[in-house]
Amino acid sequence: MSTHVAIIGAYGSAGGAVAKQLADDPEIELTLIDDGDPGGGLCILRGCMPSKEVISAAKHRFAARRDDRLVGDLPEVDLERTVERKNEHTSGWAGHRRSGIESLAEREDVELLRETATFVDDRVIEVGDRTIEPDYVVIATGSTPSVPPIPGIEDVDVNTSADVLDATEFEDSAVVLGLGYIGLELAPYLSEAGGMDVTAIDVLPELLPEADDGFGAELADYYREEFDMDVLLDAQASRIEATDDGGVRVTVDDGAEVVEADQLFAFTGRKPALDGLGIENTSLSPGENWVGNTMQADGDERVFVVGDANGREPILHISKEQAATAATNIQAHREGGDLTEHDSTHHHVMFSGLARLPFVRVGHSADSAEEAGLDYVAVDSRAEDDGVFKAKDASEGWARLVVSPDGTVLGYQGLHYHADAMAKTMQLAVEMELDVREIPNRAYHPTTPEILDALFRKATEKLAERDAATATQ
């Protein structure tokens, strides 16, 4: 007898990954459900891909603006063309995603329902005019922008990341709430592409809280200097109200400062997209830590929640890892076997500074190694000390490598040009537990990975000094 699995949100990255794995199991009957219009997943439609598309236009202008070797009038970003191209590419990417899922539905034991799913009881789901009762349910409905409950915010127009991606014009000034992943990527876009005077407010005392001290402060200074942005840290928007001329007034820290601007942008994270699912009709209780490491939801061991919908870590590659864990565990649970727990290496990439000064952390920082009780050695290398970065007119930022006393690479942090492209290399070094002394330190010259060579050499030298000091004791 086959096992019936329903996947709600099948066009998304996480839902689609579960579907592809389970579709190869001859003992599983799949019902794929998605009411997206057109459908294609958050990353493609409103997240990772379209944001990088529009940021790239601003990056080109930024590079021209700050290069004193160039002469002539500074070009403006054609916002209409930028959005048009973004839409063209997004449509193609989404169509490719849909076709992949639709090809699965051509199999005998797989069907695709382009309807809204609503729980009416535990694992009893209304889909259009049908009611299904699958053995297992996978919720992969993604997330939506989260707007903070600041007094007065309901009385003004609030723009989110979705609005920015579609905007073909901006007003003269902006107040930005939040400088996390979304804010650090889009606030400079408002300045460079939109020509806005930007004031950004964040509750944390320093940017990049996952990084060691110094990275966040340097990035904040970069935003102030390169984008002429007012960056208010350790600050809380306590009240918001409309101005007489249609703008917005934000009171900060109960009156310590008042900021006025033409438009308000909330880049304050995302929340699981669970509204309308009828969760209240089930034993599920969404909240903090409501989904365990096996991807099972509290309240029903046959409901698995993956991707942004579980609120754990809204990052694409993590979502796909969670999807693999959920699919494997559905198969194991069916057979009464042991379940596996999702365990991921810290691997974050942030396209800060219009991707001109991206931030990466793979594995441990020095702080996290300290908190984990690990003995370690940390070495740094600044881009300005490397002729390659100077030659490429990108000498800002720095990198840090963390290794154990036996040479095992524990982690890398980079706030510099091309750091995003080096993340994969360092993921291999960390996850394969490579010995830094055995990694070749001869990148092709002149290329920016030479900053990694510098880190490898410095770490090797520091370990040798440490070993020598230990031998003489």
mmCIF file of N, CA and C in Angstrom, residues 265-336:
data_model
loop_
_atom_site.group_PDB
_atom_site.id
_atom_site.type_symbol
_atom_site.label_atom_id
_atom_site.label_comp_id
_atom_site.label_asym_id
_atom_site.label_seq_id
_atom_site.Cartn_x
_atom_site.Cartn_y
_atom_site.Cartn_z
ATOM 1 N N PHE A 265 10.541 52.779 4.572
ATOM 2 C CA PHE A 265 10.839 51.428 4.108
ATOM 3 C C PHE A 265 11.104 50.537 5.315
ATOM 4 N N ALA A 266 10.390 49.419 5.381
ATOM 5 C CA ALA A 266 10.581 48.460 6.474
ATOM 6 C C ALA A 266 11.304 47.234 5.933
ATOM 7 N N PHE A 267 12.570 47.111 6.298
ATOM 8 C CA PHE A 267 13.383 45.946 5.932
ATOM 9 C C PHE A 267 13.678 45.174 7.222
ATOM 10 N N THR A 268 12.625 44.791 7.903
ATOM 11 C CA THR A 268 12.733 44.242 9.250
ATOM 12 C C THR A 268 12.483 42.740 9.292
ATOM 13 N N GLY A 269 13.003 42.054 8.290
ATOM 14 C CA GLY A 269 12.928 40.605 8.296
ATOM 15 C C GLY A 269 11.669 40.071 7.644
ATOM 16 N N ARG A 270 11.513 38.758 7.773
ATOM 17 C CA ARG A 270 10.375 38.073 7.180
ATOM 18 C C ARG A 270 9.753 37.138 8.210
ATOM 19 N N LYS A 271 8.497 36.786 7.986
ATOM 20 C CA LYS A 271 7.793 35.878 8.890
ATOM 21 C C LYS A 271 7.178 34.740 8.073
ATOM 22 N N PRO A 272 7.014 33.553 8.675
ATOM 23 C CA PRO A 272 6.438 32.427 7.943
ATOM 24 C C PRO A 272 5.080 32.766 7.341
ATOM 25 N N ALA A 273 4.872 32.346 6.106
ATOM 26 C CA ALA A 273 3.602 32.594 5.412
ATOM 27 C C ALA A 273 2.627 31.461 5.734
ATOM 28 N N LEU A 274 1.942 31.612 6.838
ATOM 29 C CA LEU A 274 1.018 30.574 7.306
ATOM 30 C C LEU A 274 -0.434 31.042 7.349
ATOM 31 N N ASP A 275 -0.650 32.340 7.140
ATOM 32 C CA ASP A 275 -2.012 32.859 7.182
ATOM 33 C C ASP A 275 -2.863 32.208 6.091
ATOM 34 N N GLY A 276 -4.096 31.848 6.466
ATOM 35 C CA GLY A 276 -5.013 31.256 5.499
ATOM 36 C C GLY A 276 -4.871 29.762 5.335
ATOM 37 N N LEU A 277 -3.898 29.148 6.018
ATOM 38 C CA LEU A 277 -3.715 27.700 5.907
ATOM 39 C C LEU A 277 -4.673 26.910 6.793
ATOM 40 N N GLY A 278 -5.350 27.603 7.716
ATOM 41 C CA GLY A 278 -6.237 26.901 8.633
ATOM 42 C C GLY A 278 -5.497 26.147 9.717
ATOM 43 N N ILE A 279 -4.308 26.641 10.060
ATOM 44 C CA ILE A 279 -3.505 25.987 11.099
ATOM 45 C C ILE A 279 -4.281 25.879 12.415
ATOM 46 N N GLU A 280 -5.155 26.866 12.653
ATOM 47 C CA GLU A 280 -5.936 26.870 13.894
ATOM 48 C C GLU A 280 -6.876 25.670 13.997
ATOM 49 N N ASN A 281 -7.110 24.979 12.883
ATOM 50 C CA ASN A 281 -7.989 23.807 12.889
ATOM 51 C C ASN A 281 -7.229 22.513 13.166
ATOM 52 N N THR A 282 -5.945 22.655 13.475
ATOM 53 C CA THR A 282 -5.101 21.478 13.697
ATOM 54 C C THR A 282 -4.508 21.507 15.104
ATOM 55 N N SER A 283 -3.685 20.531 15.388
ATOM 56 C CA SER A 283 -2.980 20.479 16.679
ATOM 57 C C SER A 283 -1.670 21.253 16.630
ATOM 58 N N LEU A 284 -1.383 21.894 15.522
ATOM 59 C CA LEU A 284 -0.139 22.637 15.363
ATOM 60 C C LEU A 284 -0.229 23.992 16.048
ATOM 61 N N SER A 285 0.880 24.426 16.636
ATOM 62 C CA SER A 285 0.936 25.731 17.306
ATOM 63 C C SER A 285 2.205 26.461 16.878
ATOM 64 N N PRO A 286 2.152 27.143 15.744
ATOM 65 C CA PRO A 286 3.341 27.845 15.258
ATOM 66 C C PRO A 286 3.862 28.860 16.266
ATOM 67 N N GLY A 287 5.148 28.944 16.376
ATOM 68 C CA GLY A 287 5.791 29.866 17.302
ATOM 69 C C GLY A 287 7.275 29.575 17.311
ATOM 70 N N GLU A 288 7.961 30.122 18.287
ATOM 71 C CA GLU A 288 9.401 29.914 18.374
ATOM 72 C C GLU A 288 9.713 28.443 18.626
ATOM 73 N N ASN A 289 10.627 27.913 17.840
ATOM 74 C CA ASN A 289 11.078 26.518 17.982
ATOM 75 C C ASN A 289 9.950 25.500 17.827
ATOM 76 N N TRP A 290 8.953 25.823 17.001
ATOM 77 C CA TRP A 290 7.838 24.882 16.829
ATOM 78 C C TRP A 290 8.160 23.750 15.863
ATOM 79 N N VAL A 291 9.296 23.868 15.189
ATOM 80 C CA VAL A 291 9.746 22.814 14.274
ATOM 81 C C VAL A 291 11.116 22.335 14.744
ATOM 82 N N GLY A 292 11.238 21.033 14.976
ATOM 83 C CA GLY A 292 12.480 20.473 15.495
ATOM 84 C C GLY A 292 13.508 20.206 14.413
ATOM 85 N N ASN A 293 14.649 19.680 14.812
ATOM 86 C CA ASN A 293 15.741 19.419 13.879
ATOM 87 C C ASN A 293 15.426 18.313 12.882
ATOM 88 N N THR A 294 14.396 17.506 13.182
ATOM 89 C CA THR A 294 13.957 16.487 12.225
ATOM 90 C C THR A 294 12.996 17.067 11.203
ATOM 91 N N MET A 295 12.669 18.358 11.346
ATOM 92 C CA MET A 295 11.719 19.087 10.499
ATOM 93 C C MET A 295 10.273 18.722 10.797
ATOM 94 N N GLN A 296 10.042 17.997 11.906
ATOM 95 C CA GLN A 296 8.679 17.688 12.317
ATOM 96 C C GLN A 296 8.118 18.825 13.171
ATOM 97 N N ALA A 297 6.842 19.111 12.977
ATOM 98 C CA ALA A 297 6.192 20.168 13.738
ATOM 99 C C ALA A 297 5.704 19.636 15.078
ATOM 100 N N ASP A 298 5.829 20.472 16.112
ATOM 101 C CA ASP A 298 5.245 20.111 17.401
ATOM 102 C C ASP A 298 3.731 19.955 17.236
ATOM 103 N N GLY A 299 3.216 18.888 17.780
ATOM 104 C CA GLY A 299 1.778 18.675 17.715
ATOM 105 C C GLY A 299 1.357 17.614 16.728
ATOM 106 N N ASP A 300 2.226 17.304 15.758
ATOM 107 C CA ASP A 300 1.887 16.258 14.789
ATOM 108 C C ASP A 300 3.179 15.772 14.139
ATOM 109 N N GLU A 301 3.601 14.573 14.493
ATOM 110 C CA GLU A 301 4.868 14.043 13.997
ATOM 111 C C GLU A 301 4.824 13.689 12.509
ATOM 112 N N ARG A 302 3.632 13.752 11.913
ATOM 113 C CA ARG A 302 3.499 13.468 10.489
ATOM 114 C C ARG A 302 3.389 14.741 9.643
ATOM 115 N N VAL A 303 3.613 15.882 10.267
ATOM 116 C CA VAL A 303 3.660 17.150 9.544
ATOM 117 C C VAL A 303 5.084 17.678 9.606
ATOM 118 N N PHE A 304 5.638 17.929 8.445
ATOM 119 C CA PHE A 304 6.993 18.445 8.325
ATOM 120 C C PHE A 304 6.932 19.854 7.745
ATOM 121 N N VAL A 305 7.767 20.746 8.274
ATOM 122 C CA VAL A 305 7.755 22.141 7.829
ATOM 123 C C VAL A 305 9.172 22.517 7.419
ATOM 124 N N VAL A 306 9.323 22.986 6.180
ATOM 125 C CA VAL A 306 10.658 23.254 5.649
ATOM 126 C C VAL A 306 10.735 24.648 5.038
ATOM 127 N N GLY A 307 11.973 25.154 4.972
ATOM 128 C CA GLY A 307 12.185 26.468 4.370
ATOM 129 C C GLY A 307 11.743 27.600 5.270
ATOM 130 N N ASP A 308 11.476 28.743 4.661
ATOM 131 C CA ASP A 308 11.091 29.931 5.424
ATOM 132 C C ASP A 308 9.874 29.695 6.307
ATOM 133 N N ALA A 309 9.024 28.764 5.922
ATOM 134 C CA ALA A 309 7.775 28.545 6.655
ATOM 135 C C ALA A 309 8.004 28.131 8.098
ATOM 136 N N ASN A 310 9.161 27.539 8.405
ATOM 137 C CA ASN A 310 9.377 27.110 9.793
ATOM 138 C C ASN A 310 10.045 28.185 10.648
ATOM 139 N N GLY A 311 10.495 29.279 10.031
ATOM 140 C CA GLY A 311 11.051 30.385 10.791
ATOM 141 C C GLY A 311 12.410 30.130 11.390
ATOM 142 N N ARG A 312 13.075 29.060 10.982
ATOM 143 C CA ARG A 312 14.365 28.721 11.595
ATOM 144 C C ARG A 312 15.519 29.521 10.998
ATOM 145 N N GLU A 313 15.687 29.436 9.703
ATOM 146 C CA GLU A 313 16.799 30.133 9.047
ATOM 147 C C GLU A 313 16.420 30.357 7.581
ATOM 148 N N PRO A 314 15.876 31.516 7.256
ATOM 149 C CA PRO A 314 15.337 31.744 5.912
ATOM 150 C C PRO A 314 16.410 32.004 4.856
ATOM 151 N N ILE A 315 17.145 30.961 4.517
ATOM 152 C CA ILE A 315 18.224 31.046 3.538
ATOM 153 C C ILE A 315 18.070 29.856 2.588
ATOM 154 N N LEU A 316 18.226 30.098 1.295
ATOM 155 C CA LEU A 316 17.886 29.102 0.287
ATOM 156 C C LEU A 316 18.585 27.772 0.479
ATOM 157 N N HIS A 317 19.925 27.773 0.604
ATOM 158 C CA HIS A 317 20.605 26.483 0.668
ATOM 159 C C HIS A 317 20.235 25.729 1.940
ATOM 160 N N ILE A 318 19.913 26.465 3.014
ATOM 161 C CA ILE A 318 19.440 25.820 4.241
ATOM 162 C C ILE A 318 18.083 25.178 3.991
ATOM 163 N N SER A 319 17.224 25.879 3.243
ATOM 164 C CA SER A 319 15.907 25.338 2.921
ATOM 165 C C SER A 319 16.018 24.019 2.170
ATOM 166 N N LYS A 320 16.949 23.953 1.236
ATOM 167 C CA LYS A 320 17.121 22.719 0.470
ATOM 168 C C LYS A 320 17.674 21.593 1.337
ATOM 169 N N GLU A 321 18.560 21.941 2.269
ATOM 170 C CA GLU A 321 19.057 20.926 3.203
ATOM 171 C C GLU A 321 17.916 20.415 4.079
ATOM 172 N N GLN A 322 17.078 21.337 4.553
ATOM 173 C CA GLN A 322 15.923 20.939 5.364
ATOM 174 C C GLN A 322 14.982 20.047 4.562
ATOM 175 N N ALA A 323 14.821 20.367 3.288
ATOM 176 C CA ALA A 323 13.954 19.569 2.428
ATOM 177 C C ALA A 323 14.458 18.139 2.324
ATOM 178 N N ALA A 324 15.775 17.986 2.155
ATOM 179 C CA ALA A 324 16.352 16.646 2.078
ATOM 180 C C ALA A 324 16.151 15.889 3.385
ATOM 181 N N THR A 325 16.297 16.600 4.511
ATOM 182 C CA THR A 325 16.084 15.979 5.812
ATOM 183 C C THR A 325 14.642 15.532 5.964
ATOM 184 N N ALA A 326 13.698 16.381 5.569
ATOM 185 C CA ALA A 326 12.273 16.048 5.696
ATOM 186 C C ALA A 326 11.920 14.848 4.827
ATOM 187 N N ALA A 327 12.364 14.850 3.577
ATOM 188 C CA ALA A 327 12.034 13.741 2.678
ATOM 189 C C ALA A 327 12.606 12.429 3.205
ATOM 190 N N THR A 328 13.851 12.466 3.647
ATOM 191 C CA THR A 328 14.477 11.258 4.194
ATOM 192 C C THR A 328 13.745 10.773 5.427
ATOM 193 N N ASN A 329 13.320 11.713 6.271
ATOM 194 C CA ASN A 329 12.654 11.324 7.516
ATOM 195 C C ASN A 329 11.232 10.829 7.291
ATOM 196 N N ILE A 330 10.561 11.316 6.269
ATOM 197 C CA ILE A 330 9.249 10.761 5.942
ATOM 198 C C ILE A 330 9.399 9.292 5.568
ATOM 199 N N GLN A 331 10.403 9.001 4.771
ATOM 200 C CA GLN A 331 10.640 7.611 4.378
ATOM 201 C C GLN A 331 11.031 6.757 5.576
ATOM 202 N N ALA A 332 11.871 7.311 6.453
ATOM 203 C CA ALA A 332 12.284 6.554 7.640
ATOM 204 C C ALA A 332 11.118 6.350 8.606
ATOM 205 N N HIS A 333 10.309 7.376 8.806
ATOM 206 C CA HIS A 333 9.165 7.285 9.719
ATOM 207 C C HIS A 333 8.168 6.252 9.222
ATOM 208 N N ARG A 334 7.980 6.222 7.918
ATOM 209 C CA ARG A 334 7.065 5.231 7.327
ATOM 210 C C ARG A 334 7.502 3.812 7.659
ATOM 211 N N GLU A 335 8.825 3.610 7.689
ATOM 212 C CA GLU A 335 9.358 2.271 7.952
ATOM 213 C C GLU A 335 9.616 2.011 9.426
ATOM 214 N N GLY A 336 9.329 3.010 10.282
ATOM 215 C CA GLY A 336 9.582 2.846 11.706
ATOM 216 C C GLY A 336 11.051 2.954 12.064
#
